[in-house]
CSV table of C-alpha atoms in Angstrom, one decimal:
chain,number,residue,atom,x,y,z
N,20,MET,CA,-49.2,18.7,-26.0
N,21,ARG,CA,-49.0,16.6,-22.8
N,22,LYS,CA,-45.5,15.1,-22.4
N,23,SER,CA,-46.4,11.9,-20.6
N,24,PRO,CA,-44.0,9.0,-20.3
N,25,GLN,CA,-46.5,6.9,-22.4
N,26,THR,CA,-46.4,9.5,-25.2
N,27,THR,CA,-42.6,9.3,-25.2
N,28,LEU,CA,-42.8,5.5,-25.3
N,29,VAL,CA,-45.1,5.8,-28.4
N,30,PHE,CA,-42.7,8.3,-30.0
N,31,SER,CA,-39.7,6.1,-29.5
N,32,THR,CA,-41.5,3.1,-30.9
N,33,LEU,CA,-42.7,5.0,-33.9
N,34,LEU,CA,-39.2,6.5,-34.4
N,35,GLY,CA,-37.9,2.9,-34.5
N,36,ALA,CA,-40.1,2.3,-37.4
N,37,SER,CA,-39.6,5.7,-39.0
N,38,GLN,CA,-39.0,4.3,-42.4
N,39,GLY,CA,-42.3,2.5,-42.6
N,40,TRP,CA,-45.8,2.2,-41.3
N,41,SER,CA,-46.7,0.5,-38.0
N,42,TYR,CA,-49.8,-1.4,-37.0
N,43,GLY,CA,-51.6,-0.4,-33.8
N,44,TYR,CA,-51.2,-3.8,-32.2
N,45,ASP,CA,-47.5,-3.9,-32.9
N,46,VAL,CA,-47.1,-0.4,-31.3
N,47,SER,CA,-49.1,-1.7,-28.3
N,48,ARG,CA,-46.8,-4.8,-27.9
N,49,ASN,CA,-43.6,-2.8,-28.3
N,50,THR,CA,-44.7,-0.1,-25.8
N,51,GLY,CA,-46.6,-2.4,-23.5
N,52,LEU,CA,-49.5,0.0,-23.6
N,53,LYS,CA,-53.1,-1.3,-23.6
N,54,SER,CA,-55.3,-0.2,-26.5
N,55,GLY,CA,-57.4,2.0,-24.2
N,56,THR,CA,-54.2,4.1,-23.4
N,57,LEU,CA,-52.5,3.8,-26.8
N,58,TYR,CA,-55.3,4.9,-29.1
N,59,PRO,CA,-56.2,8.2,-27.3
N,60,ILE,CA,-52.4,9.1,-27.6
N,61,LEU,CA,-52.4,8.2,-31.3
N,62,MET,CA,-55.5,10.2,-31.9
N,63,ARG,CA,-54.1,13.2,-30.2
N,64,LEU,CA,-50.9,13.0,-32.2
N,65,ALA,CA,-52.9,12.8,-35.4
N,66,GLU,CA,-55.0,15.8,-34.4
N,67,ARG,CA,-51.8,17.7,-33.9
N,68,GLY,CA,-50.5,16.8,-37.3
N,69,LEU,CA,-47.7,14.7,-35.8
N,70,LEU,CA,-49.0,11.4,-37.0
N,71,GLU,CA,-50.5,10.2,-40.3
N,72,THR,CA,-52.7,7.3,-40.9
N,73,THR,CA,-53.7,5.1,-43.8
N,74,TRP,CA,-55.4,1.8,-44.5
N,75,GLU,CA,-53.5,-1.2,-45.7
N,76,THR,CA,-54.0,-1.6,-49.4
N,77,VAL,CA,-53.4,-5.3,-49.6
N,78,THR,CA,-55.8,-7.6,-47.9
N,79,GLY,CA,-54.0,-9.8,-45.4
N,80,ALA,CA,-53.7,-13.6,-45.3
N,81,SER,CA,-56.8,-15.7,-44.9
N,82,GLY,CA,-59.1,-12.8,-46.1
N,83,ARG,CA,-58.3,-10.6,-43.1
N,84,PRO,CA,-59.6,-7.1,-43.6
N,85,PRO,CA,-57.1,-4.2,-44.3
N,86,ARG,CA,-55.6,-2.8,-41.1
N,87,HIS,CA,-55.0,0.8,-40.0
N,88,LEU,CA,-51.4,2.0,-40.3
N,89,TYR,CA,-49.6,4.8,-38.5
N,90,ARG,CA,-46.5,6.8,-39.3
N,91,LEU,CA,-44.9,10.0,-37.9
N,92,THR,CA,-45.1,13.0,-40.2
N,93,GLN,CA,-42.0,15.1,-40.9
N,94,VAL,CA,-43.1,17.5,-38.2
N,95,GLY,CA,-43.9,14.6,-35.9
N,96,LEU,CA,-40.5,13.0,-36.6
N,97,ARG,CA,-38.7,16.2,-35.5
N,98,TYR,CA,-40.9,16.6,-32.5
N,99,ALA,CA,-40.5,12.9,-31.5
N,100,GLN,CA,-36.7,13.1,-31.8
N,101,GLU,CA,-36.7,16.2,-29.5
N,102,GLN,CA,-39.0,14.5,-27.0
N,103,VAL,CA,-37.1,11.2,-26.9
N,104,SER,CA,-33.7,13.0,-26.6
N,105,ALA,CA,-35.0,15.2,-23.8
N,106,ALA,CA,-36.4,12.1,-22.0
N,107,VAL,CA,-33.0,10.3,-22.4
N,108,ALA,CA,-31.1,13.3,-21.2
N,109,GLU,CA,-33.4,13.6,-18.2
N,110,ALA,CA,-33.0,9.9,-17.3
N,111,ALA,CA,-29.2,10.2,-17.7
N,112,SER,CA,-29.0,13.2,-15.4
N,113,LYS,CA,-31.0,11.3,-12.8
N,114,GLN,CA,-28.6,8.4,-13.0
N,115,VAL,CA,-25.6,10.8,-12.6
N,116,GLY,CA,-27.0,11.9,-9.3
N,117,LEU,CA,-27.1,8.4,-7.9
N,118,PRO,CA,-24.2,7.0,-5.9
N,119,ALA,CA,-22.3,4.1,-7.3
N,120,TRP,CA,-23.3,0.6,-6.2
N,121,SER,CA,-19.9,0.0,-4.6
N,122,GLU,CA,-20.4,3.1,-2.5
N,123,VAL,CA,-23.8,1.9,-1.3
N,124,THR,CA,-22.6,-1.6,-0.4
N,125,GLY,CA,-19.3,-0.3,1.1
Z,27,MET,CA,-64.1,-19.5,-32.6
Z,28,MET,CA,-63.6,-19.3,-28.9
Z,29,LEU,CA,-66.2,-17.5,-26.8
Z,30,ALA,CA,-63.6,-14.8,-25.7
Z,31,ARG,CA,-62.9,-14.0,-29.3
Z,32,LYS,CA,-66.5,-13.9,-30.3
Z,33,PHE,CA,-67.1,-11.5,-27.4
Z,34,ALA,CA,-64.1,-9.4,-28.5
Z,35,VAL,CA,-65.6,-9.1,-32.0
Z,36,ARG,CA,-69.0,-8.1,-30.6
Z,37,ILE,CA,-67.5,-5.4,-28.4
Z,38,THR,CA,-65.4,-3.9,-31.2
Z,39,GLU,CA,-68.5,-4.0,-33.6
Z,40,PHE,CA,-70.4,-2.1,-30.8
Z,41,VAL,CA,-67.6,0.4,-30.5
Z,42,VAL,CA,-67.6,1.1,-34.3
Z,43,ARG,CA,-71.4,1.5,-34.3
Z,44,ARG,CA,-71.3,3.9,-31.3
Z,45,ALA,CA,-68.2,5.9,-32.2
Z,46,SER,CA,-68.7,9.6,-33.1
Z,47,ALA,CA,-68.2,10.6,-36.7
Z,48,GLY,CA,-64.7,12.0,-36.0
Z,49,SER,CA,-63.5,8.8,-34.4
Z,50,ARG,CA,-65.2,6.1,-36.5
Z,51,GLU,CA,-62.0,5.5,-38.5
Z,52,TRP,CA,-60.1,4.9,-35.4
Z,53,ALA,CA,-62.7,2.6,-34.0
Z,54,GLU,CA,-62.6,0.7,-37.2
Z,55,GLY,CA,-58.8,0.5,-37.0
Z,56,LEU,CA,-59.1,-0.8,-33.5
Z,57,ALA,CA,-61.7,-3.4,-34.5
Z,58,ARG,CA,-59.7,-4.7,-37.4
Z,59,GLU,CA,-56.6,-5.4,-35.2
Z,60,VAL,CA,-58.6,-8.1,-33.4
Z,61,ALA,CA,-58.4,-10.4,-36.4
Z,62,SER,CA,-54.5,-10.2,-36.2
Z,63,ILE,CA,-54.2,-10.9,-32.5
Z,64,ARG,CA,-53.4,-14.6,-32.0
Z,65,SER,CA,-54.4,-15.1,-28.4
Z,66,ASP,CA,-58.2,-15.0,-27.8
Z,67,TRP,CA,-57.7,-13.5,-24.4
Z,68,ALA,CA,-55.4,-10.8,-25.7
Z,69,ALA,CA,-58.1,-10.0,-28.3
Z,70,LEU,CA,-60.6,-9.7,-25.6
Z,71,CYS,CA,-58.4,-7.3,-23.6
Z,72,TRP,CA,-57.8,-5.3,-26.8
Z,73,ALA,CA,-61.5,-5.0,-27.4
Z,74,LEU,CA,-62.2,-4.0,-23.8
Z,75,GLY,CA,-59.6,-1.3,-24.2
Z,76,SER,CA,-61.5,0.0,-27.3
Z,77,LEU,CA,-64.5,0.5,-25.0
Z,78,GLN,CA,-62.3,2.9,-23.0
Z,79,VAL,CA,-61.5,4.7,-26.2
Z,80,LEU,CA,-65.1,5.0,-27.0
Z,81,VAL,CA,-66.0,6.5,-23.6
Z,82,ASP,CA,-63.0,8.8,-23.8
Z,83,ARG,CA,-63.8,10.1,-27.3
Z,84,ARG,CA,-67.6,10.4,-27.4
Z,85,GLY,CA,-67.9,13.4,-25.1
Z,86,ALA,CA,-65.7,15.8,-26.9
Z,87,PRO,CA,-66.4,15.7,-30.6
Z,88,ILE,CA,-65.6,19.2,-31.9
Z,89,GLY,CA,-64.5,18.6,-35.4
Z,90,SER,CA,-64.4,22.1,-36.7
Z,91,LEU,CA,-65.2,25.7,-35.8
Z,92,ALA,CA,-68.6,25.3,-37.5
Z,93,GLU,CA,-69.5,22.8,-34.7
Z,94,VAL,CA,-68.6,25.2,-31.9
Z,95,PRO,CA,-71.9,27.2,-31.8
Z,96,ALA,CA,-74.0,24.0,-31.2
Z,97,ALA,CA,-71.6,22.8,-28.5
Z,98,ALA,CA,-71.6,26.3,-26.8
Z,99,TYR,CA,-75.4,26.4,-27.0
Z,100,ARG,CA,-75.6,23.0,-25.3
Z,101,LEU,CA,-73.2,24.1,-22.5
Z,102,VAL,CA,-75.1,27.4,-21.9
Z,103,GLU,CA,-78.4,25.5,-21.7
Z,104,ASN,CA,-77.0,23.1,-19.2
Z,105,LEU,CA,-75.6,25.9,-17.1
Z,106,ARG,CA,-78.9,27.7,-17.2
Z,107,SER,CA,-80.7,24.6,-16.2
Z,108,GLY,CA,-78.3,24.2,-13.3
Z,109,TYR,CA,-77.9,20.5,-13.8
Z,110,GLY,CA,-79.2,18.7,-10.6
Z,111,MET,CA,-78.4,21.6,-8.3
Z,112,TRP,CA,-82.1,22.6,-8.2
Z,113,TYR,CA,-82.8,19.5,-6.2
Z,114,ILE,CA,-80.4,20.5,-3.5
Z,115,LEU,CA,-81.5,24.1,-3.6
Z,116,LEU,CA,-85.2,23.3,-3.1
Z,117,GLN,CA,-84.5,21.3,0.0
Z,118,GLY,CA,-82.8,24.3,1.7
Z,119,PRO,CA,-86.0,25.9,3.0
Z,120,VAL,CA,-87.4,22.6,4.3
Z,121,PHE,CA,-84.3,21.8,6.2
Z,122,LEU,CA,-84.1,25.4,7.5
Z,123,LEU,CA,-87.5,24.8,9.2
Z,124,ARG,CA,-86.5,21.4,10.4
Z,125,PHE,CA,-83.4,23.0,12.0
Z,126,PHE,CA,-85.7,24.4,14.7
Z,127,TRP,CA,-87.6,21.2,15.3
Z,128,GLU,CA,-84.9,18.6,15.4
Z,129,PRO,CA,-84.3,17.4,19.0
Z,130,THR,CA,-80.5,16.7,18.8
Z,131,TRP,CA,-77.6,18.8,17.9
Z,132,THR,CA,-76.3,16.2,15.5
Z,133,GLN,CA,-79.5,16.5,13.5
Z,134,ARG,CA,-79.4,20.2,13.7
Z,135,CYS,CA,-75.9,20.2,12.3
Z,136,GLY,CA,-77.2,18.0,9.5
Z,137,CYS,CA,-79.9,20.5,8.7
Z,138,ALA,CA,-77.4,23.3,8.8
Z,139,LEU,CA,-75.1,21.5,6.4
Z,140,ILE,CA,-78.0,20.9,3.9
Z,141,VAL,CA,-78.9,24.6,4.2
Z,142,VAL,CA,-75.3,25.6,3.5
Z,143,GLY,CA,-75.2,23.2,0.5
Z,144,ALA,CA,-78.4,24.7,-0.8
Z,145,MET,CA,-77.0,28.3,-0.4
Z,146,VAL,CA,-73.9,27.4,-2.3
Z,147,ALA,CA,-76.0,25.9,-5.0
Z,148,CYS,CA,-78.3,29.0,-5.0
Z,149,ILE,CA,-75.4,31.4,-5.4
Z,150,ARG,CA,-73.9,29.3,-8.2
Z,151,LEU,CA,-77.2,29.2,-10.1
Z,152,LEU,CA,-77.9,32.9,-9.7
Z,153,VAL,CA,-74.4,33.9,-10.8
Z,154,ASP,CA,-74.6,31.6,-13.9
Z,155,ARG,CA,-78.1,32.7,-14.8
Z,156,ARG,CA,-77.3,36.4,-14.4
Z,157,ARG,CA,-74.2,36.1,-16.6
Z,158,LEU,CA,-75.8,33.9,-19.3
Z,159,ASN,CA,-79.3,35.5,-19.5
Z,160,LYS,CA,-77.9,38.8,-20.9
Z,161,PRO,CA,-79.6,39.4,-24.3
Z,162,TRP,CA,-76.3,40.0,-26.2
Z,163,LYS,CA,-75.3,36.4,-25.4
Z,164,ASP,CA,-77.8,35.2,-28.0
Z,165,ASP,CA,-75.9,37.0,-30.8
Z,166,VAL,CA,-72.7,35.2,-30.0
Z,167,TYR,CA,-73.8,32.1,-31.9
Z,168,ASP,CA,-73.8,34.0,-35.2
Z,169,ASP,CA,-70.0,34.5,-35.3
Z,170,ALA,CA,-68.0,31.2,-35.0
Z,171,MET,CA,-64.8,32.9,-33.8
Z,172,ALA,CA,-66.6,35.0,-31.2
Z,173,CYS,CA,-68.5,31.9,-30.2
Z,174,ALA,CA,-65.4,29.8,-29.9
Z,175,ARG,CA,-63.8,32.4,-27.5
Z,176,PHE,CA,-67.0,32.6,-25.5
Z,177,TYR,CA,-67.1,28.8,-25.3
Z,178,GLN,CA,-63.5,28.8,-24.2
Z,179,GLU,CA,-64.2,31.3,-21.4
Z,180,GLU,CA,-67.2,29.4,-20.2
Z,181,LEU,CA,-65.3,26.1,-20.2
Z,182,GLU,CA,-62.4,27.6,-18.3
Z,183,ARG,CA,-64.8,29.2,-15.8
Z,184,LEU,CA,-66.6,25.8,-15.4
Z,185,LEU,CA,-63.3,24.1,-14.7
Z,186,SER,CA,-62.0,26.7,-12.3
Z,187,THR,CA,-65.3,26.7,-10.3
Z,188,MET,CA,-65.8,22.9,-10.2
Z,189,TRP,CA,-65.3,23.0,-6.4
Z,190,VAL,CA,-68.6,24.8,-6.0
Z,191,PRO,CA,-70.9,21.8,-7.0
Z,192,VAL,CA,-68.6,19.4,-5.2
Z,193,ALA,CA,-68.8,21.5,-2.0
Z,194,SER,CA,-72.6,21.8,-2.3
Z,195,LEU,CA,-73.0,18.0,-2.9
Z,196,THR,CA,-70.6,17.2,0.0
Z,197,CYS,CA,-72.5,19.4,2.4
Z,198,TYR,CA,-75.8,18.0,1.3
Z,199,CYS,CA,-74.7,14.3,1.6
Z,200,VAL,CA,-73.0,14.7,4.9
Z,201,GLY,CA,-76.0,16.7,6.1
Z,202,VAL,CA,-78.5,14.0,5.0
Z,203,LEU,CA,-76.5,11.4,6.9
Z,204,GLU,CA,-76.4,13.5,10.0
Z,205,VAL,CA,-80.1,14.3,10.0
Z,206,GLN,CA,-81.2,10.6,10.1
Z,207,ARG,CA,-82.6,9.7,13.4
Z,208,GLY,CA,-80.1,7.4,15.2
Z,209,GLY,CA,-77.3,8.3,12.8
Z,210,ILE,CA,-75.7,6.2,10.1
Z,211,ARG,CA,-75.7,3.0,12.3
Z,212,ALA,CA,-79.5,3.1,12.4
Z,213,GLN,CA,-79.9,3.1,8.7
Z,214,PRO,CA,-76.8,1.5,7.1
Z,215,ILE,CA,-78.5,0.6,3.8
Z,216,PHE,CA,-79.7,4.2,3.2
Z,217,ALA,CA,-76.2,5.5,4.1
Z,218,ALA,CA,-74.6,3.0,1.6
Z,219,ILE,CA,-77.0,4.0,-1.2
Z,220,LEU,CA,-76.3,7.6,-0.6
Z,221,LEU,CA,-72.5,7.0,-0.6
Z,222,LEU,CA,-72.8,5.1,-3.9
Z,223,LEU,CA,-74.8,7.9,-5.4
Z,224,CYS,CA,-72.2,10.3,-4.2
Z,225,ILE,CA,-69.4,8.3,-5.7
Z,226,ALA,CA,-71.2,8.0,-9.0
Z,227,THR,CA,-71.8,11.8,-9.1
Z,228,VAL,CA,-68.2,12.5,-8.3
Z,229,LEU,CA,-67.1,10.1,-11.0
Z,230,ALA,CA,-69.5,11.8,-13.5
Z,231,MET,CA,-68.0,15.2,-12.5
Z,232,LEU,CA,-64.5,13.9,-13.1
Z,233,TYR,CA,-65.4,12.5,-16.4
Z,234,ALA,CA,-67.0,15.8,-17.4
Z,235,ARG,CA,-63.9,17.6,-16.3
Z,236,ARG,CA,-61.8,15.4,-18.5
Z,237,MET,CA,-64.0,16.0,-21.5
Z,238,ASN,CA,-64.0,19.7,-20.9
Z,239,LEU,CA,-60.2,19.7,-20.7
Z,240,ARG,CA,-60.2,17.9,-24.1
Z,241,ARG,CA,-62.7,20.4,-25.5
Z,242,LEU,CA,-60.4,23.2,-24.4
Z,243,ASP,CA,-57.4,21.5,-26.0
Z,244,ARG,CA,-59.3,21.1,-29.2
Z,245,LEU,CA,-60.5,24.7,-29.1
Z,246,ASP,CA,-56.9,25.9,-28.7
Z,247,GLN,CA,-56.0,24.0,-31.8
Z,248,LEU,CA,-58.9,25.3,-33.8
Z,249,LEU,CA,-58.3,28.9,-32.8
Z,250,ALA,CA,-54.5,28.6,-33.4
Z,251,GLY,CA,-55.3,27.3,-36.9
Z,252,VAL,CA,-57.3,30.3,-37.7
Z,253,GLU,CA,-55.0,33.0,-36.2
């Protein structure tokens, strides 16, 4: 599984909604990823058994057709937590290496 | 309904129609989001993104191990046919003769480059045909697991030797430009067309590489699921 920053973003968004299902457009807005980037990631996650999908059962307002929903599986949840924690730790370690602002400005 | 939204709906309908069996559900999911996007322009951007998904997913539809023999057969037939390398190969002898007739060294260098490109293409074609024309290769399609491993090896080999057709094509194109009387400046339109064709071919190669990487990824999953 490729660990791209975009995949980590998707994981963190889906983790935020770990209790429920998410719409593709909402994930796109929260991550800032375009549909052409987001959907291949979602498809890869589903192929790996990390993401489950379903169709909305209730038709939306004004006769809108049921939408596709996405949620992390139990395995996906664990994997996502590991990935996001690793990304956070990596970002923190990079920040530790930076000099303080007061040192830079003197 | 604004024109942008109408266009977005048309695009997503097209994507659903053209999606492979394995990704139709996803295309449908993408299409239905359009109705929930308030801004027409955002809907259009969303729909254009779905085209990217279509292009990305159409080339690598290996759903199960049962589909592997057909995919492997297609790859082997393409390798045996040599794609478009015959075209370069057949020009080799012509430019070998022209090498001795051309008046300037620039043109001779052009001929030499085309001959080198043709030789590289020739070696690649001979190696592929020798390897793939062995009679036992035809039995490989009967056993899905053996076929999957064979397909995996061929894809890996194809990816690791991708520089060969790129080198052949580069030699050929640079050679054709050099061999023109008066150089590139004398025939700028021809040079531009050749350059565009070259860019298109390289883009097609990069796309094929991406698809092959995805096929390998999928094969890994399928084989891991069986073992």
